[in-house]
Short mmCIF file of C-alpha atoms (C1' of nucleotides) in Angstrom, two decimals:
data_model
loop_
_atom_site.label_atom_id
_atom_site.label_comp_id
_atom_site.label_asym_id
_atom_site.label_seq_id
_atom_site.Cartn_x
_atom_site.Cartn_y
_atom_site.Cartn_z
CA MET A 1065 16.74 -7.54 7.13
CA SER A 1066 17.88 -8.14 10.50
CA GLY A 1067 17.27 -12.08 9.79
CA THR A 1068 14.60 -12.77 12.17
CA HIS A 1069 13.14 -12.78 9.33
CA THR A 1070 11.62 -16.00 9.11
CA ASP A 1071 12.24 -18.19 5.85
CA VAL A 1072 11.93 -15.70 4.04
CA PRO A 1073 15.59 -14.79 4.26
CA SER A 1074 16.56 -18.40 2.35
CA MET A 1075 14.32 -17.69 -0.35
CA VAL A 1076 16.35 -14.17 -1.33
CA SER A 1077 19.99 -16.29 -1.21
CA ALA A 1078 22.55 -14.85 -2.71
CA SER A 1079 22.99 -17.45 -5.97
CA LEU A 1080 19.31 -18.29 -5.93
CA PRO A 1081 19.40 -22.30 -5.87
CA ASP A 1082 16.41 -22.70 -7.97
CA PRO A 1083 13.47 -21.26 -9.70
CA VAL A 1084 12.60 -20.02 -6.36
CA PRO A 1085 9.46 -20.94 -4.44
CA VAL A 1086 7.75 -17.94 -5.02
CA GLU A 1087 4.36 -19.06 -3.47
CA GLU A 1088 6.41 -18.33 -0.15
CA TYR A 1089 6.16 -14.68 -0.94
CA GLU A 1090 2.50 -14.16 -0.70
CA GLN A 1091 2.66 -14.90 3.05
CA CYS A 1092 5.85 -13.00 3.88
CA PRO A 1093 4.75 -10.82 6.99
CA VAL A 1094 6.39 -8.17 6.06
CA THR A 1095 4.77 -7.54 2.78
CA ASP A 1096 1.66 -8.59 4.66
CA VAL A 1097 2.03 -5.57 7.08
CA LEU A 1098 2.97 -3.37 4.54
CA ARG A 1099 0.21 -3.39 2.60
CA ARG A 1100 -2.20 -3.42 5.36
CA VAL A 1101 -0.83 0.24 6.36
CA GLY A 1102 0.11 1.18 3.35
CA ASP A 1103 -3.17 1.95 2.42
CA LYS A 1104 -4.65 5.76 2.18
CA TRP A 1105 -6.25 5.62 6.07
CA SER A 1106 -5.19 3.21 8.26
CA ILE A 1107 -2.07 4.38 9.64
CA LEU A 1108 -3.58 7.96 9.82
CA VAL A 1109 -6.46 6.16 12.29
CA VAL A 1110 -3.97 3.75 14.04
CA VAL A 1111 -1.74 7.28 15.58
CA LEU A 1112 -4.61 9.35 16.27
CA LEU A 1113 -6.03 5.96 18.24
CA GLY A 1114 -2.63 5.94 19.75
CA LYS A 1115 -3.41 9.55 21.76
CA ARG A 1116 -6.38 8.38 22.84
CA PRO A 1117 -10.35 6.23 21.88
CA TYR A 1118 -12.43 8.60 19.44
CA ARG A 1119 -15.75 8.16 18.68
CA PHE A 1120 -16.61 7.12 14.67
CA ASN A 1121 -17.87 11.21 13.96
CA GLU A 1122 -15.36 12.80 16.34
CA LEU A 1123 -12.84 10.81 13.97
CA HIS A 1124 -14.65 12.31 10.62
CA ARG A 1125 -13.91 15.26 11.77
CA GLY A 1126 -10.38 14.57 12.65
CA ILE A 1127 -9.43 13.30 9.30
CA GLU A 1128 -11.98 15.46 7.46
CA THR A 1129 -11.64 14.62 3.65
CA ILE A 1130 -12.28 10.91 4.55
CA SER A 1131 -15.61 9.37 3.50
CA GLN A 1132 -17.69 7.95 5.85
CA ARG A 1133 -17.41 4.75 3.81
CA MET A 1134 -13.20 4.63 3.95
CA LEU A 1135 -13.71 5.26 7.46
CA THR A 1136 -15.54 2.28 8.17
CA ARG A 1137 -13.55 0.63 6.17
CA THR A 1138 -10.66 1.00 7.27
CA LEU A 1139 -11.50 0.44 11.67
CA ARG A 1140 -13.60 -2.21 9.80
CA GLY A 1141 -10.31 -3.71 8.70
CA LEU A 1142 -8.02 -2.79 11.18
CA GLU A 1143 -10.67 -4.01 13.83
CA HIS A 1144 -10.76 -7.49 11.84
CA ASP A 1145 -7.07 -7.75 12.18
CA GLY A 1146 -6.98 -7.58 15.95
CA LEU A 1147 -6.00 -3.54 16.41
CA VAL A 1148 -8.55 -1.65 16.96
CA HIS A 1149 -11.27 -2.19 18.93
CA ARG A 1150 -14.67 -1.25 18.77
CA GLU A 1151 -16.98 -0.40 21.97
CA VAL A 1152 -21.21 0.35 21.34
CA PHE A 1153 -22.92 2.95 23.71
CA PRO A 1154 -27.06 1.92 23.68
CA THR A 1155 -27.75 5.41 23.94
CA ASN A 1156 -30.14 6.91 22.70
CA PRO A 1157 -28.45 8.93 20.15
CA PRO A 1158 -26.05 6.13 19.81
CA SER A 1159 -22.27 6.11 20.39
CA VAL A 1160 -19.76 4.10 19.31
CA GLU A 1161 -16.04 4.30 20.57
CA TYR A 1162 -12.87 3.11 18.90
CA ARG A 1163 -8.90 1.98 20.34
CA LEU A 1164 -6.35 0.65 19.63
CA THR A 1165 -5.58 -2.97 21.41
CA PRO A 1166 -2.84 -4.44 23.34
CA LEU A 1167 -1.28 -5.08 19.90
CA GLY A 1168 -2.40 -2.32 17.95
CA ARG A 1169 0.27 -0.58 20.76
CA THR A 1170 2.70 -2.40 19.35
CA LEU A 1171 2.71 -1.32 16.31
CA LEU A 1172 3.03 2.66 17.06
CA VAL A 1173 7.15 0.90 18.36
CA PRO A 1174 8.69 -0.19 14.57
CA LEU A 1175 6.15 2.51 12.95
CA SER A 1176 7.78 4.64 14.95
CA ALA A 1177 10.85 3.74 13.49
CA LEU A 1178 9.77 4.16 9.81
CA ALA A 1179 8.59 7.34 10.89
CA ASP A 1180 11.37 9.11 11.91
CA TRP A 1181 13.41 7.52 8.54
CA ALA A 1182 10.40 8.96 6.29
CA VAL A 1183 10.88 12.76 8.05
CA GLU A 1184 14.62 11.90 7.49
CA HIS A 1185 15.04 11.37 4.50
CA GLY A 1186 11.49 12.09 2.92
CA PRO A 1187 13.42 16.11 1.49
CA ASP A 1188 15.79 12.97 0.09
CA ILE A 1189 13.12 11.08 -1.77
CA ALA A 1190 11.37 14.13 -2.85
CA ALA A 1191 14.49 15.65 -4.15
CA ALA A 1192 15.68 12.11 -6.13
CA ARG A 1193 11.74 12.31 -7.89
CA SER A 1194 12.48 16.78 -8.39
CA ALA A 1195 15.32 15.51 -10.21
CA HIS A 1196 13.82 13.04 -12.57
CA ALA A 1197 11.41 15.34 -13.21
CA PRO A 1198 10.63 16.27 -16.46
CA HIS A 1199 10.50 19.98 -15.96
CA THR A 1200 13.13 20.83 -13.41
CA GLY A 1201 14.86 23.71 -15.35
CA MET A 1202 17.45 21.74 -17.08
CA THR A 1203 19.76 24.69 -18.99
CA SER A 1204 20.67 22.23 -21.05
CA GLN A 1205 17.31 21.89 -22.51
CA GLY A 1206 18.71 23.30 -26.22
CA MET B 839 5.11 7.97 17.53
CA SER B 840 8.41 8.90 18.52
CA GLY B 841 7.37 13.08 18.63
CA THR B 842 9.65 12.78 16.50
CA HIS B 843 7.51 13.75 13.50
CA THR B 844 7.23 17.20 12.30
CA ASP B 845 4.36 18.21 12.54
CA VAL B 846 1.83 15.12 11.66
CA PRO B 847 1.43 14.91 16.15
CA SER B 848 0.55 18.78 16.10
CA MET B 849 -2.58 17.79 13.47
CA VAL B 850 -3.25 14.35 15.68
CA SER B 851 -3.24 16.77 19.02
CA ALA B 852 -5.90 14.59 21.58
CA SER B 853 -8.59 18.16 21.34
CA LEU B 854 -8.86 17.96 17.86
CA PRO B 855 -9.10 21.89 18.33
CA ASP B 856 -10.30 22.68 14.33
CA PRO B 857 -11.78 21.21 11.41
CA VAL B 858 -8.03 20.12 11.12
CA PRO B 859 -6.31 21.19 7.97
CA VAL B 860 -6.31 17.89 6.18
CA GLU B 861 -5.24 19.00 3.03
CA GLU B 862 -0.97 18.53 5.74
CA TYR B 863 -2.21 14.40 5.56
CA GLU B 864 -1.81 13.63 1.62
CA GLN B 865 1.85 15.42 2.70
CA CYS B 866 2.21 13.19 6.04
CA PRO B 867 5.84 11.72 4.97
CA VAL B 868 5.30 8.90 6.41
CA THR B 869 2.07 8.10 5.62
CA ASP B 870 4.13 8.98 1.64
CA VAL B 871 6.94 6.14 2.36
CA LEU B 872 4.04 3.42 3.73
CA ARG B 873 2.25 3.68 0.41
CA ARG B 874 5.63 3.43 -1.50
CA VAL B 875 6.90 0.41 0.41
CA GLY B 876 3.65 -1.18 0.36
CA ASP B 877 2.98 -1.92 -2.65
CA LYS B 878 2.83 -5.65 -4.34
CA TRP B 879 6.90 -5.58 -4.88
CA SER B 880 8.60 -2.94 -4.11
CA ILE B 881 9.89 -4.21 -0.67
CA LEU B 882 10.61 -7.77 -1.54
CA VAL B 883 12.78 -6.05 -4.64
CA VAL B 884 14.38 -3.93 -1.88
CA VAL B 885 15.17 -6.52 0.35
CA LEU B 886 17.21 -8.84 -2.74
CA LEU B 887 19.02 -5.85 -3.91
CA GLY B 888 19.68 -5.10 -0.10
CA LYS B 889 22.25 -8.73 0.11
CA ARG B 890 24.14 -7.66 -3.97
CA PRO B 891 23.05 -6.20 -7.43
CA TYR B 892 21.53 -8.55 -9.42
CA ARG B 893 20.40 -7.64 -13.17
CA PHE B 894 16.86 -7.80 -14.89
CA ASN B 895 16.20 -11.04 -15.92
CA GLU B 896 18.02 -12.59 -12.32
CA LEU B 897 15.55 -10.51 -10.39
CA HIS B 898 12.52 -12.36 -12.38
CA ARG B 899 13.66 -15.50 -12.28
CA GLY B 900 14.27 -14.52 -8.85
CA ILE B 901 10.86 -13.14 -7.92
CA GLU B 902 9.04 -15.97 -10.83
CA THR B 903 5.60 -14.69 -10.53
CA ILE B 904 6.45 -10.99 -10.89
CA SER B 905 6.00 -9.81 -14.87
CA GLN B 906 8.12 -8.03 -16.31
CA ARG B 907 5.86 -5.50 -16.87
CA MET B 908 5.41 -4.99 -12.68
CA LEU B 909 9.37 -5.44 -12.58
CA THR B 910 10.53 -2.73 -14.98
CA ARG B 911 7.56 -0.52 -13.32
CA THR B 912 8.74 -1.40 -9.63
CA LEU B 913 12.75 -0.87 -10.32
CA ARG B 914 11.67 2.06 -12.04
CA GLY B 915 9.63 3.78 -8.68
CA LEU B 916 12.31 3.17 -6.41
CA GLU B 917 15.10 4.58 -9.27
CA HIS B 918 13.02 6.82 -9.38
CA ASP B 919 13.11 8.09 -5.42
CA GLY B 920 16.04 7.51 -5.58
CA LEU B 921 16.23 4.07 -3.73
CA VAL B 922 17.60 2.12 -6.71
CA HIS B 923 20.57 2.46 -8.82
CA ARG B 924 20.41 1.38 -12.38
CA GLU B 925 23.24 1.15 -14.42
CA VAL B 926 23.87 0.00 -18.01
CA PHE B 927 26.45 -2.19 -19.67
CA PRO B 928 26.35 -1.71 -23.10
CA THR B 929 27.21 -5.39 -23.93
CA ASN B 930 26.83 -6.79 -26.92
CA PRO B 931 23.60 -9.31 -25.19
CA PRO B 932 22.24 -6.44 -23.32
CA SER B 933 22.66 -6.60 -19.28
CA VAL B 934 21.64 -3.62 -16.87
CA GLU B 935 22.55 -4.34 -12.94
CA TYR B 936 20.43 -2.94 -10.38
CA ARG B 937 20.82 -1.67 -6.56
CA LEU B 938 20.52 0.27 -3.62
CA THR B 939 21.92 3.15 -3.61
CA PRO B 940 23.41 4.48 -0.33
CA LEU B 941 19.57 5.92 0.86
CA GLY B 942 18.05 2.26 0.04
CA ARG B 943 20.22 0.75 1.69
CA THR B 944 19.26 2.96 5.17
CA LEU B 945 15.43 2.31 4.45
CA LEU B 946 16.64 -1.47 5.51
CA VAL B 947 16.96 -0.88 9.03
CA PRO B 948 13.59 0.96 9.82
CA LEU B 949 12.63 -1.75 7.52
CA SER B 950 14.02 -4.36 9.70
CA ALA B 951 12.30 -3.47 13.12
CA LEU B 952 8.71 -3.44 11.44
CA ALA B 953 9.97 -7.01 9.82
CA ASP B 954 10.90 -7.94 13.46
CA TRP B 955 6.97 -6.99 14.24
CA ALA B 956 5.07 -8.72 11.62
CA VAL B 957 6.77 -11.98 12.26
CA GLU B 958 6.49 -11.71 15.51
CA HIS B 959 2.83 -10.38 15.72
CA GLY B 960 2.22 -11.58 12.11
CA PRO B 961 0.43 -15.05 13.94
CA ASP B 962 -1.73 -12.44 15.91
CA ILE B 963 -2.91 -11.07 12.96
CA ALA B 964 -4.02 -14.51 11.18
CA ALA B 965 -5.64 -15.17 14.50
CA ALA B 966 -7.36 -12.25 14.74
CA ARG B 967 -8.97 -12.86 11.66
CA SER B 968 -9.72 -16.17 11.82
CA ALA B 969 -11.38 -15.07 15.08
CA HIS B 970 -14.06 -12.75 12.79
CA ALA B 971 -14.05 -15.24 9.48
CA PRO B 972 -17.49 -16.93 8.71
CA HIS B 973 -17.02 -20.18 10.05
CA THR B 974 -14.58 -20.87 12.20
CA GLY B 975 -16.32 -23.02 14.43
CA MET B 976 -19.01 -21.24 16.40
CA THR B 977 -20.50 -23.14 18.45
CA SER B 978 -22.56 -20.81 19.93
CA GLN B 979 -24.31 -20.89 16.28
CA GLY B 980 -27.61 -21.66 17.86
"C1'" DC C 504 18.61 -10.01 -22.56
"C1'" DA C 505 16.24 -5.89 -21.73
"C1'" DG C 506 12.51 -3.28 -21.58
"C1'" DC C 507 8.19 -1.09 -23.85
"C1'" DA C 508 3.17 -0.83 -25.75
"C1'" DT C 509 -1.48 -2.47 -25.27
"C1'" DC C 510 -5.86 -4.78 -23.80
"C1'" DC C 511 -8.20 -6.17 -19.21
"C1'" DA C 512 -9.58 -7.55 -14.84
"C1'" DC C 513 -9.96 -6.14 -10.23
"C1'" DG C 514 -9.10 -3.63 -6.10
"C1'" DT C 515 -9.18 0.84 -3.73
"C1'" DT C 516 -11.23 5.03 -3.16
"C1'" DG C 517 -15.11 8.70 -3.01
"C1'" DA C 518 -19.40 11.06 -3.96
"C1'" DT C 519 -24.50 10.09 -3.02
"C1'" DA C 520 -28.64 8.71 -1.26
"C1'" DC C 521 -31.09 6.46 2.78
"C1'" DT C 522 -31.47 3.53 7.01
"C1'" DG C 523 -31.90 3.11 12.90
"C1'" DC D 497 -24.96 9.17 16.08
"C1'" DA D 498 -23.37 5.92 13.40
"C1'" DG D 499 -23.67 3.45 9.63
"C1'" DT D 500 -24.77 0.76 4.43
"C1'" DA D 501 -25.90 0.25 -0.05
"C1'" DT D 502 -24.58 1.83 -4.14
"C1'" DC D 503 -22.52 3.80 -8.63
"C1'" DA D 504 -18.37 5.97 -10.78
"C1'" DA D 505 -13.92 7.02 -11.22
"C1'" DC D 506 -9.10 6.13 -10.98
"C1'" DG D 507 -4.73 2.89 -9.67
"C1'" DT D 508 -2.23 -1.53 -9.62
"C1'" DG D 509 -1.22 -5.59 -10.92
"C1'" DG D 510 -1.43 -8.81 -15.08
"C1'" DA D 511 -1.63 -11.43 -20.08
"C1'" DT D 512 0.23 -10.92 -23.87
"C1'" DG D 513 3.17 -9.71 -27.87
"C1'" DC D 514 6.91 -7.07 -30.15
"C1'" DT D 515 11.91 -4.22 -30.64
"C1'" DG D 516 16.80 -3.60 -30.40
#
DNA sequence: CAGCATCCACGTTGATACTG
DNA sequence: CAGTATCAACGTGGATGCTG
């Protein structure tokens, strides 16, 4: 890490002076954020909303494989954390628009860094995985 | 995103031309990586190993609240993806050392960006959450 | 010291049906 | 169109006991 990481670095000092107050880990903001966007759909929705506002069914069509339930839950979660804004239009056929908040937009930046890493090293991970696969085609099998 | 994001950006074009081949989302490297490090312990172990190599029980003591099971699983997962290297020393009391691979070290960089964001905006998220809390002390409750 | 096997609790995801 | 409610399946995380 950069060292900008609150008290976390001190917890992981090289000598591990104490049994370690690992309760602290629970409040680690990094892990917290990672778990927030690490679910199946959040990042996808954030990226999508990073382009422009979307209506509910528009998002639903845009992702398609997501269920209404999960789309609702994902949006609610992001809204709950102040990353997404929900605006209801009291039209006759009800319409709801979702958009990133300023906070949500700032998240797109560091997400890009990780995205670059993922694109850059995704093949490396895939290679490492297949290297451990049980049927990689090891010629020294017998 | 930066736009360096392989085919993903085209999937999320603002007009959503088609029902969208969302099968593609499954291979989204970003989501994949996020889910990889988004679990409860992976990032913690990576950060810890980013400082120096550790032995198994050393890590176990270092985190303490983690069970052997989860520590083993986490390490195996990271090893499987080529992020961590496992070296066994055939000493009489068996000893195993874990360390980041070069690939694992590169992950620390983008992780720092997200860490900075998390540290920077963690309070914002916390504030947003408590703002939605059922007992925030809304004075306009009557 | 390092690690596996088993059983269990829980959260997440998803399919389906229903509502305003 | 937007959303809720219910039930089922699965994955993750954890407690415990055993092995080399």
